[in-house]
mmCIF file of C-alpha atoms in Angstrom:
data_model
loop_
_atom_site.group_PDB
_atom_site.id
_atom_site.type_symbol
_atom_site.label_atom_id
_atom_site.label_comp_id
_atom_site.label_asym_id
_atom_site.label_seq_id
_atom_site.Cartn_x
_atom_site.Cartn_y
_atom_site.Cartn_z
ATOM 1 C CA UNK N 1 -21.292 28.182 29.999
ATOM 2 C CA UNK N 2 -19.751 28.749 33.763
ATOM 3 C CA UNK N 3 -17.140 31.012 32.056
ATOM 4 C CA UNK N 4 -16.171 31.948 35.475
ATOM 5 C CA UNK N 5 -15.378 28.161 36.547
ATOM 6 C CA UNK N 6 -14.158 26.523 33.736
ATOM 7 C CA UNK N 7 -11.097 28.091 31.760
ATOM 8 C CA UNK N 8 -12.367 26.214 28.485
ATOM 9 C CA UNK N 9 -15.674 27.501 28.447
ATOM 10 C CA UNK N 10 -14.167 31.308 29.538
ATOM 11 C CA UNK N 11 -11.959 31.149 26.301
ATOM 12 C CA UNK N 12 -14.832 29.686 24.094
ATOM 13 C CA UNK N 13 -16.849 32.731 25.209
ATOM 14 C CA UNK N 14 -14.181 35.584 25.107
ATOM 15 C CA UNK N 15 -12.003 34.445 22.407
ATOM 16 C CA UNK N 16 -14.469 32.763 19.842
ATOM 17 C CA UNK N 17 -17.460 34.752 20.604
ATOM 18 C CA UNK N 18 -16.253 37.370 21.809
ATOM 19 C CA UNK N 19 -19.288 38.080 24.684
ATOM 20 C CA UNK N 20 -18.970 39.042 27.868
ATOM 21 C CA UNK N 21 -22.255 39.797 29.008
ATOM 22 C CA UNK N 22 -23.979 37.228 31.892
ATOM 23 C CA UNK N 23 -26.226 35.121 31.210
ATOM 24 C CA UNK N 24 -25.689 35.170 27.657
ATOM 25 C CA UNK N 25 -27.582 31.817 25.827
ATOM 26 C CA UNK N 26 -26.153 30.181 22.525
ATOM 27 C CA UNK N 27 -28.537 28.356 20.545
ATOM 28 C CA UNK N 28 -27.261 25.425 18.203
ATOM 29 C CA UNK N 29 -23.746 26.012 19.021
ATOM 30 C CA UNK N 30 -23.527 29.969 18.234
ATOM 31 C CA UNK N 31 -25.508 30.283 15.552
ATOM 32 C CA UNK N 32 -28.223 32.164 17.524
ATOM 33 C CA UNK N 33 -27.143 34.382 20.576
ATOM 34 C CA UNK N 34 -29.521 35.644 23.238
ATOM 35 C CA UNK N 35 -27.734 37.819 25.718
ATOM 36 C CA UNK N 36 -28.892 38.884 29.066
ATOM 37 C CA UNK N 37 -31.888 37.798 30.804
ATOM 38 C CA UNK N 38 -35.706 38.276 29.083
ATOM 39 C CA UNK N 39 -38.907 37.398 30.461
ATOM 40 C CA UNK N 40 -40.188 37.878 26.980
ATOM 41 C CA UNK N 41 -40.528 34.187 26.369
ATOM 42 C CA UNK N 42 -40.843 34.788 22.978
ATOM 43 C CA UNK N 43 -37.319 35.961 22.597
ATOM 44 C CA UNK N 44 -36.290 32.410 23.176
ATOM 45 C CA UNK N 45 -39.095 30.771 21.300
ATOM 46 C CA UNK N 46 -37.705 32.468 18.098
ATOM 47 C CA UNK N 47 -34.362 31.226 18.898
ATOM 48 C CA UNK N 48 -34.808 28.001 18.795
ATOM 49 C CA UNK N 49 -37.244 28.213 15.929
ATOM 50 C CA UNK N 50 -34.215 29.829 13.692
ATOM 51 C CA UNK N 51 -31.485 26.821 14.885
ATOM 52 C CA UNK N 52 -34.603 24.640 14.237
ATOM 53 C CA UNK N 53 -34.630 25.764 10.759
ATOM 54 C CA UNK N 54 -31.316 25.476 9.841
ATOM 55 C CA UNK N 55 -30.068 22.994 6.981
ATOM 56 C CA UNK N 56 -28.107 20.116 8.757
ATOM 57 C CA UNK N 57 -25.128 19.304 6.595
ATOM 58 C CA UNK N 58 -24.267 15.542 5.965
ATOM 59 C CA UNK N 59 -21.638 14.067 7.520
ATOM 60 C CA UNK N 60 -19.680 10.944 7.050
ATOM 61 C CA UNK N 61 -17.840 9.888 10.326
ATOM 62 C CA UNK N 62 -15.845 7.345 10.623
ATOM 63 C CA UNK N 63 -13.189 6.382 13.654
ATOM 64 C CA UNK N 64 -10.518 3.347 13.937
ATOM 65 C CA UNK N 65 -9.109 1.973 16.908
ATOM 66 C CA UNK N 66 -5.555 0.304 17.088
ATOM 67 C CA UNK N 67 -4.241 -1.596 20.547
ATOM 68 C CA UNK N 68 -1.112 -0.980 20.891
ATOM 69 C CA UNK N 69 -0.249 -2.935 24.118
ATOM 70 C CA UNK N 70 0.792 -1.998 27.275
ATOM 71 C CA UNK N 71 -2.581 -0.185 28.505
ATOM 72 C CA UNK N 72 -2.294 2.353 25.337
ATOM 73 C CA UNK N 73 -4.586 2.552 22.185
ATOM 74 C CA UNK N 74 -4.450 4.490 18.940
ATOM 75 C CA UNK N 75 -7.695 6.068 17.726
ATOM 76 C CA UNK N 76 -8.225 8.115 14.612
ATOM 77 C CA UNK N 77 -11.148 10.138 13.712
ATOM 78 C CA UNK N 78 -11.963 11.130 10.126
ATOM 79 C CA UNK N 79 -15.249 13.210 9.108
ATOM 80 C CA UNK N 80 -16.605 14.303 5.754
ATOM 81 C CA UNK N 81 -18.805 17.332 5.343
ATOM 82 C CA UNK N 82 -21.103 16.147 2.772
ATOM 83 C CA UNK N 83 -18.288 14.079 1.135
ATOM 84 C CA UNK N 84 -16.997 11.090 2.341
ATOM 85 C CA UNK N 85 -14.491 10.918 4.943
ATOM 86 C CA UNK N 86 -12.394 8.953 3.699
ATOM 87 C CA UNK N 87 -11.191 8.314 -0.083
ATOM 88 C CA UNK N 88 -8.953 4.882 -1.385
ATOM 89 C CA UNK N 89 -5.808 5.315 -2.331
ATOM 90 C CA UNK N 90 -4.851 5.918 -5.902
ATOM 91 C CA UNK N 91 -3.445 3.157 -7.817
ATOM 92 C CA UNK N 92 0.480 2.756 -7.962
ATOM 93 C CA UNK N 93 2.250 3.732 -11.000
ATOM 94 C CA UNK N 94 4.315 0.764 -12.721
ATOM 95 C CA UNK N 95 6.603 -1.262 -10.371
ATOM 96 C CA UNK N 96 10.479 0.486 -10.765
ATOM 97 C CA UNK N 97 13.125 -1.828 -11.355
ATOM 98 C CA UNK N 98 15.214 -3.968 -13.716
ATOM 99 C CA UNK N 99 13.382 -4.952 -16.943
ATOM 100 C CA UNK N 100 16.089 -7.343 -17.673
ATOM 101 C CA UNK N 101 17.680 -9.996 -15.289
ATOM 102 C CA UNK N 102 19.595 -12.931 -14.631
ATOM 103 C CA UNK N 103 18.810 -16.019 -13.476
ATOM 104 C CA UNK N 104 19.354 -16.647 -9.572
ATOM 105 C CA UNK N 105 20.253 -12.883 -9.138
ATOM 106 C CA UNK N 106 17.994 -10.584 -6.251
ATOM 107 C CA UNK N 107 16.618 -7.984 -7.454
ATOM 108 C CA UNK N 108 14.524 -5.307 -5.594
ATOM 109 C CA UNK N 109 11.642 -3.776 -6.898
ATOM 110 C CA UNK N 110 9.816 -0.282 -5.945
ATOM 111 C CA UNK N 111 6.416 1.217 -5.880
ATOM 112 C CA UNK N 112 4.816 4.472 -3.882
ATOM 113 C CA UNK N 113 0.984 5.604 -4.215
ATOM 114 C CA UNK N 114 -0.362 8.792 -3.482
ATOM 115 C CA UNK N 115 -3.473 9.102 -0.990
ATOM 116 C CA UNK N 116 -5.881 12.040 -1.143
ATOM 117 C CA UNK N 117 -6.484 12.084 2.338
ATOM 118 C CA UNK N 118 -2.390 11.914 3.225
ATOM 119 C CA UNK N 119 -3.158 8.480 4.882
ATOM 120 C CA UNK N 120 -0.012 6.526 5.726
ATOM 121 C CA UNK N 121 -0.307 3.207 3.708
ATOM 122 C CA UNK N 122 1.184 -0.418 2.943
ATOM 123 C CA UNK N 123 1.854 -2.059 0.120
ATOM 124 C CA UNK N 124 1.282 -5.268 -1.384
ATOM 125 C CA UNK N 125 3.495 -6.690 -4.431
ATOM 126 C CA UNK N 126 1.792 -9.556 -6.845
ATOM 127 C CA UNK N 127 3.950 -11.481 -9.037
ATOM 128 C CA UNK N 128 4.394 -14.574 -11.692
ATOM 129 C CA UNK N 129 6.778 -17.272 -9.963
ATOM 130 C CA UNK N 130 9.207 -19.610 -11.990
ATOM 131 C CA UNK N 131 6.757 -21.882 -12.112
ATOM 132 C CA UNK N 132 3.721 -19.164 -14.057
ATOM 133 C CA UNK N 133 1.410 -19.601 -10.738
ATOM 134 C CA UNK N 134 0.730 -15.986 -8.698
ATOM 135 C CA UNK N 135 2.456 -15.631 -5.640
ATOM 136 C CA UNK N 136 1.718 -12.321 -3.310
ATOM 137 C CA UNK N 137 3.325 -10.673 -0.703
ATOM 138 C CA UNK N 138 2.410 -9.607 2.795
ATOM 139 C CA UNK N 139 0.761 -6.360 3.392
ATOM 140 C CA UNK N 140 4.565 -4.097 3.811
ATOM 141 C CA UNK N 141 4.242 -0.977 5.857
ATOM 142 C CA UNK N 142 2.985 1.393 7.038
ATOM 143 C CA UNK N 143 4.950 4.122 4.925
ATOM 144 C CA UNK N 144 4.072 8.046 4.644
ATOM 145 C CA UNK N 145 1.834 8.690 1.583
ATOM 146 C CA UNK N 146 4.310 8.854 -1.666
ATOM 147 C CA UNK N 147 7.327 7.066 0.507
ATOM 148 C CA UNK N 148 8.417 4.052 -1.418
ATOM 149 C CA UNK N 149 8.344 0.287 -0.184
ATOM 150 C CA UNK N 150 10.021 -2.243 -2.184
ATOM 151 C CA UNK N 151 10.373 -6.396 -2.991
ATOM 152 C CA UNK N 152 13.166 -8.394 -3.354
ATOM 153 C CA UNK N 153 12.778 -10.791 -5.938
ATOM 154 C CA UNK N 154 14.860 -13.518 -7.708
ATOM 155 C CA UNK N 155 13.680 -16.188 -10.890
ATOM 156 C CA UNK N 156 15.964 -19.471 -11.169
ATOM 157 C CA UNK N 157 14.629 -20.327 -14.932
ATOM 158 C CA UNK N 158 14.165 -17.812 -17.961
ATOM 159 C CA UNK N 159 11.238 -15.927 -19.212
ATOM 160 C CA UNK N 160 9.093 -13.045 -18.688
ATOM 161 C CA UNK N 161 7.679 -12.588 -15.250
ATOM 162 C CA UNK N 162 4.881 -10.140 -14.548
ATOM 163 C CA UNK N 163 4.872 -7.540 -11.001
ATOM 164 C CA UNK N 164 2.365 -5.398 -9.486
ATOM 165 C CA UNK N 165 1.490 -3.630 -6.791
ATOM 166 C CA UNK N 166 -1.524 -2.188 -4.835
ATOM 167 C CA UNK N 167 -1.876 0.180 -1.726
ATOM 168 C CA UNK N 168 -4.290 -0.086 1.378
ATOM 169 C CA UNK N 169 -4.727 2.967 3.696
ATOM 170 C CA UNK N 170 -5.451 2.848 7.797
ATOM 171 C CA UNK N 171 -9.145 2.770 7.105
ATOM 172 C CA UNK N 172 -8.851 -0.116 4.912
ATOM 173 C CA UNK N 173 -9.447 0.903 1.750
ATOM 174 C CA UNK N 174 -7.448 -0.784 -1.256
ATOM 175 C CA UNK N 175 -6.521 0.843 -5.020
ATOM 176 C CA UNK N 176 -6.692 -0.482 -7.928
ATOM 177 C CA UNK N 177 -3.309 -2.772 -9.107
ATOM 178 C CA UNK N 178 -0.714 -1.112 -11.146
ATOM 179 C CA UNK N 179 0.146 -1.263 -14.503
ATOM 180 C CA UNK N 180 2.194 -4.544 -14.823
ATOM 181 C CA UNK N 181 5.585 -4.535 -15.287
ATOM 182 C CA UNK N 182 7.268 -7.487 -17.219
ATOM 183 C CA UNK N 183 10.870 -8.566 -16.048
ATOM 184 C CA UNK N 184 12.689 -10.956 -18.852
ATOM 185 C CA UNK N 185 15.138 -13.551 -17.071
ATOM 186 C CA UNK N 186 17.403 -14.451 -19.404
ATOM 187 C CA UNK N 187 21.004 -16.672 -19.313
ATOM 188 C CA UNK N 188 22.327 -13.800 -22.105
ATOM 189 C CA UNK N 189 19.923 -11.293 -21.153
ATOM 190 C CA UNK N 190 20.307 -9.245 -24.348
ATOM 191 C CA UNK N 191 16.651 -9.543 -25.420
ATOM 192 C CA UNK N 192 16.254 -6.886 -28.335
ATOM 193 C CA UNK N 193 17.354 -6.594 -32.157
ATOM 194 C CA UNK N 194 20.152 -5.088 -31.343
ATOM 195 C CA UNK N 195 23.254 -4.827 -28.211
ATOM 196 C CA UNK N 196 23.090 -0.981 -26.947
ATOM 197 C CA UNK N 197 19.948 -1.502 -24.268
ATOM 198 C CA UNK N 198 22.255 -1.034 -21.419
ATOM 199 C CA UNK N 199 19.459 0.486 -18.834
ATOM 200 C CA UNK N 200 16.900 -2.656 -19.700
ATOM 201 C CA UNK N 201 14.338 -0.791 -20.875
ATOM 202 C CA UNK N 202 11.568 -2.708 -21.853
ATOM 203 C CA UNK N 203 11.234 -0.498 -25.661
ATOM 204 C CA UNK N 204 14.759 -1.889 -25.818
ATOM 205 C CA UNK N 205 15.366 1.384 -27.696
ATOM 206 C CA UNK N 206 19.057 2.557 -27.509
ATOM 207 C CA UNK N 207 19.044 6.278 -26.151
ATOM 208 C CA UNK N 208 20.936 8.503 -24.211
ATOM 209 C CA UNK N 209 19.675 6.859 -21.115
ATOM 210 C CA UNK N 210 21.544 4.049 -21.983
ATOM 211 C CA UNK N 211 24.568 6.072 -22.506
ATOM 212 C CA UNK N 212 24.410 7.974 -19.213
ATOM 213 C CA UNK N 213 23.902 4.357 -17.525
ATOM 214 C CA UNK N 214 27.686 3.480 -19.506
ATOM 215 C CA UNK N 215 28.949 6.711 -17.971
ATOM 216 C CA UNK N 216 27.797 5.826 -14.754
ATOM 217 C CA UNK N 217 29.361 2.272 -14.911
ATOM 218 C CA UNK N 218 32.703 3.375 -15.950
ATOM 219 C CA UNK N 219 33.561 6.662 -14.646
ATOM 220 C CA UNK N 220 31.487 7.504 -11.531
ATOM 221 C CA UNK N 221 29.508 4.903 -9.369
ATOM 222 C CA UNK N 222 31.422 1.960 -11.326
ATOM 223 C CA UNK N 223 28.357 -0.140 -10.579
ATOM 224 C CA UNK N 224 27.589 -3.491 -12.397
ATOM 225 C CA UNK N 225 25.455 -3.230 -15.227
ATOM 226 C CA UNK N 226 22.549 -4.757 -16.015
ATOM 227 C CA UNK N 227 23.353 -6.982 -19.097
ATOM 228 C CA UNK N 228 27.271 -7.138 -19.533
ATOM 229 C CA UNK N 229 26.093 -8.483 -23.590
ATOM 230 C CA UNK N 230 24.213 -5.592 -23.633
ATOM 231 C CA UNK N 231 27.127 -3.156 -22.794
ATOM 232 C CA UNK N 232 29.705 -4.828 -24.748
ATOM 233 C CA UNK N 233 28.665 -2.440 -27.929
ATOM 234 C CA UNK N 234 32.283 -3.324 -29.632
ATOM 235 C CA UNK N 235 31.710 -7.198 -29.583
ATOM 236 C CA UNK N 236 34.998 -7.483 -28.146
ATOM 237 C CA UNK N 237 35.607 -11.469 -27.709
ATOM 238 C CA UNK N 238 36.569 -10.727 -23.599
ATOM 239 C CA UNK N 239 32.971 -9.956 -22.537
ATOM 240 C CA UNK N 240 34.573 -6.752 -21.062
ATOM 241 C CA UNK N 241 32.801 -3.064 -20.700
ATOM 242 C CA UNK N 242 35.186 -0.936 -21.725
ATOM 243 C CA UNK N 243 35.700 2.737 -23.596
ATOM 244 C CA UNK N 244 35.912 1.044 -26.782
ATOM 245 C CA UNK N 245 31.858 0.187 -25.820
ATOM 246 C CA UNK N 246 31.040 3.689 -25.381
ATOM 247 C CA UNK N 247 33.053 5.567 -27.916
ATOM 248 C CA UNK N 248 30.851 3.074 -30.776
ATOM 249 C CA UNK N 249 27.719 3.886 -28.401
ATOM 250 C CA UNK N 250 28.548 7.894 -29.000
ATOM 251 C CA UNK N 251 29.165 7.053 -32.734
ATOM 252 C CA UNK N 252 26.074 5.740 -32.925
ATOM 253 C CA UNK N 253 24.046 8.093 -30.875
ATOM 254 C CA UNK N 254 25.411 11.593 -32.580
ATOM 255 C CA UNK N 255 27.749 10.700 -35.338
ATOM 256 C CA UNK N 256 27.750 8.144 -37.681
ATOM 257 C CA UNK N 257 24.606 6.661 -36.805
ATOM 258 C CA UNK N 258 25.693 3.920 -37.558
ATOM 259 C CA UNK N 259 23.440 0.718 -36.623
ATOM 260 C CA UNK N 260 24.690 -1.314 -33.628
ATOM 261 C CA UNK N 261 25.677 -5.093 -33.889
ATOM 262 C CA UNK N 262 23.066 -7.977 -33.473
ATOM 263 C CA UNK N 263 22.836 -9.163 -29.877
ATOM 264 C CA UNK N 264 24.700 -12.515 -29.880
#
């Protein structure tokens, strides 16, 4: 190395190796040293016997390059040291989102994936149209690995409609789908046994999640719920949410227990 030409090679041999001594001869990158001058050939000739003997590890290399336009490119470089250099990303969890809907109503969806190697990723939503045939998004993205990309999505008839989702990373490489997630469009949208399944889940079990989602609706963000027949608990003939709704909701929950109406 011309340590006393190039800067690079000067801080490769004082800072990494730590030698200072001229000529000094590294074998195999370091891993044998011979320094100062010999006219003991042999000196060498066991040198480069020992780097000749040394296990070679296994390495997976792969690189991708992305034009970008205007005289610029992207390239990434990923190696594996006797693993591969590149892993797929795991498979979403469920789709988030309403489990209950209305007819001609948007509704957006959510899903995130984690990545072993910390790729960035995109997404790509599958779902059951009006009509029961498959229809499937665009690849969305890119997002940082775990950030969340969503749908929109809307059904003009009732029934149950089935979403999923998948992730692809920069090299490629495409999970498994999800889990999928049933939506029921429905004109009255209460779907269980019972009225009380204000947060739609889809065990349309009445818990204190659905009481917290009341809370929310009527005292702090003072959002729209869900399922209005749902959330009218008291069966009052207006349709209206009120605190008549959640005062029987608390009975239920803690006091009374007693059971909730049928949904209408």
């Amino acid at each position: 190395m011309i340590h006393n030409v190039n800067p690079k090679a000067r801080d490769r041999i004082e800072i990494d190796l730590n030698y200072g001594t001229t000529p000094t001869l590294y074998f195999d990158g370091g891993y044998e040293i011979l320094a100062g001058a010999s006219s003991n050939l042999t000196h060498y000739q066991t040198k480069i016997e020992k780097s000749g003997e040394r296990a070679v590890a296994a390495l997976d290399l792969i690189t991708r390059v992305n034009w970008l336009g205007n005289a610029q490119i992207e390239i990434n470089v990923a190696l594996g040291n006797e693993v591969p250099a590149n892993g797929a990303p795991l498979s979403p969890g469920s789709v988030s989102g309403v489990a209950l809907a209305r007819p001609g109503i948007s509704y957006d969806f959510g899903t995130s994936a984690v990545d072993p190697d910390a790729d960035a990723l995109h997404y790509q939503f599958e779902w059951e149209t009006d009509a029961g045939s498959i229809d499937t998004s665009v690849w969305l993205g890119p997002y940082l690995a775990g950030d969340p990309a969503s749908q929109t999505l809307s059904w003009a008839t009732e029934g149950d409609h089935d979403i999923r989702s998948r992730a692809r990373d920069i090299w490629g490489e495409i999970s498994d789908w999800s889990t999928p997630k049933t939506v029921t469009v429905a004109v009255g949208c209460c779907t269980g046994s019972s009225v009380g399944n204000v947060d739609g889940s889809v065990d349309n079990l009445v818990t204190m999640g659905d009481l917290s989602v009341l809370i929310d609706h009527l005292f702090i963000s003072l959002s729209p719920i869900l399922c209005v027949d749902e959330g009218n608990v008291d069966m009052s003939t207006d349709g209206l949410v009120t605190m008549g709704d959640l005062t029987i909701l608390i009975d239920h929950l803690f006091i009374s227990l007693t059971p909730l109406p049928a949904c209408p």
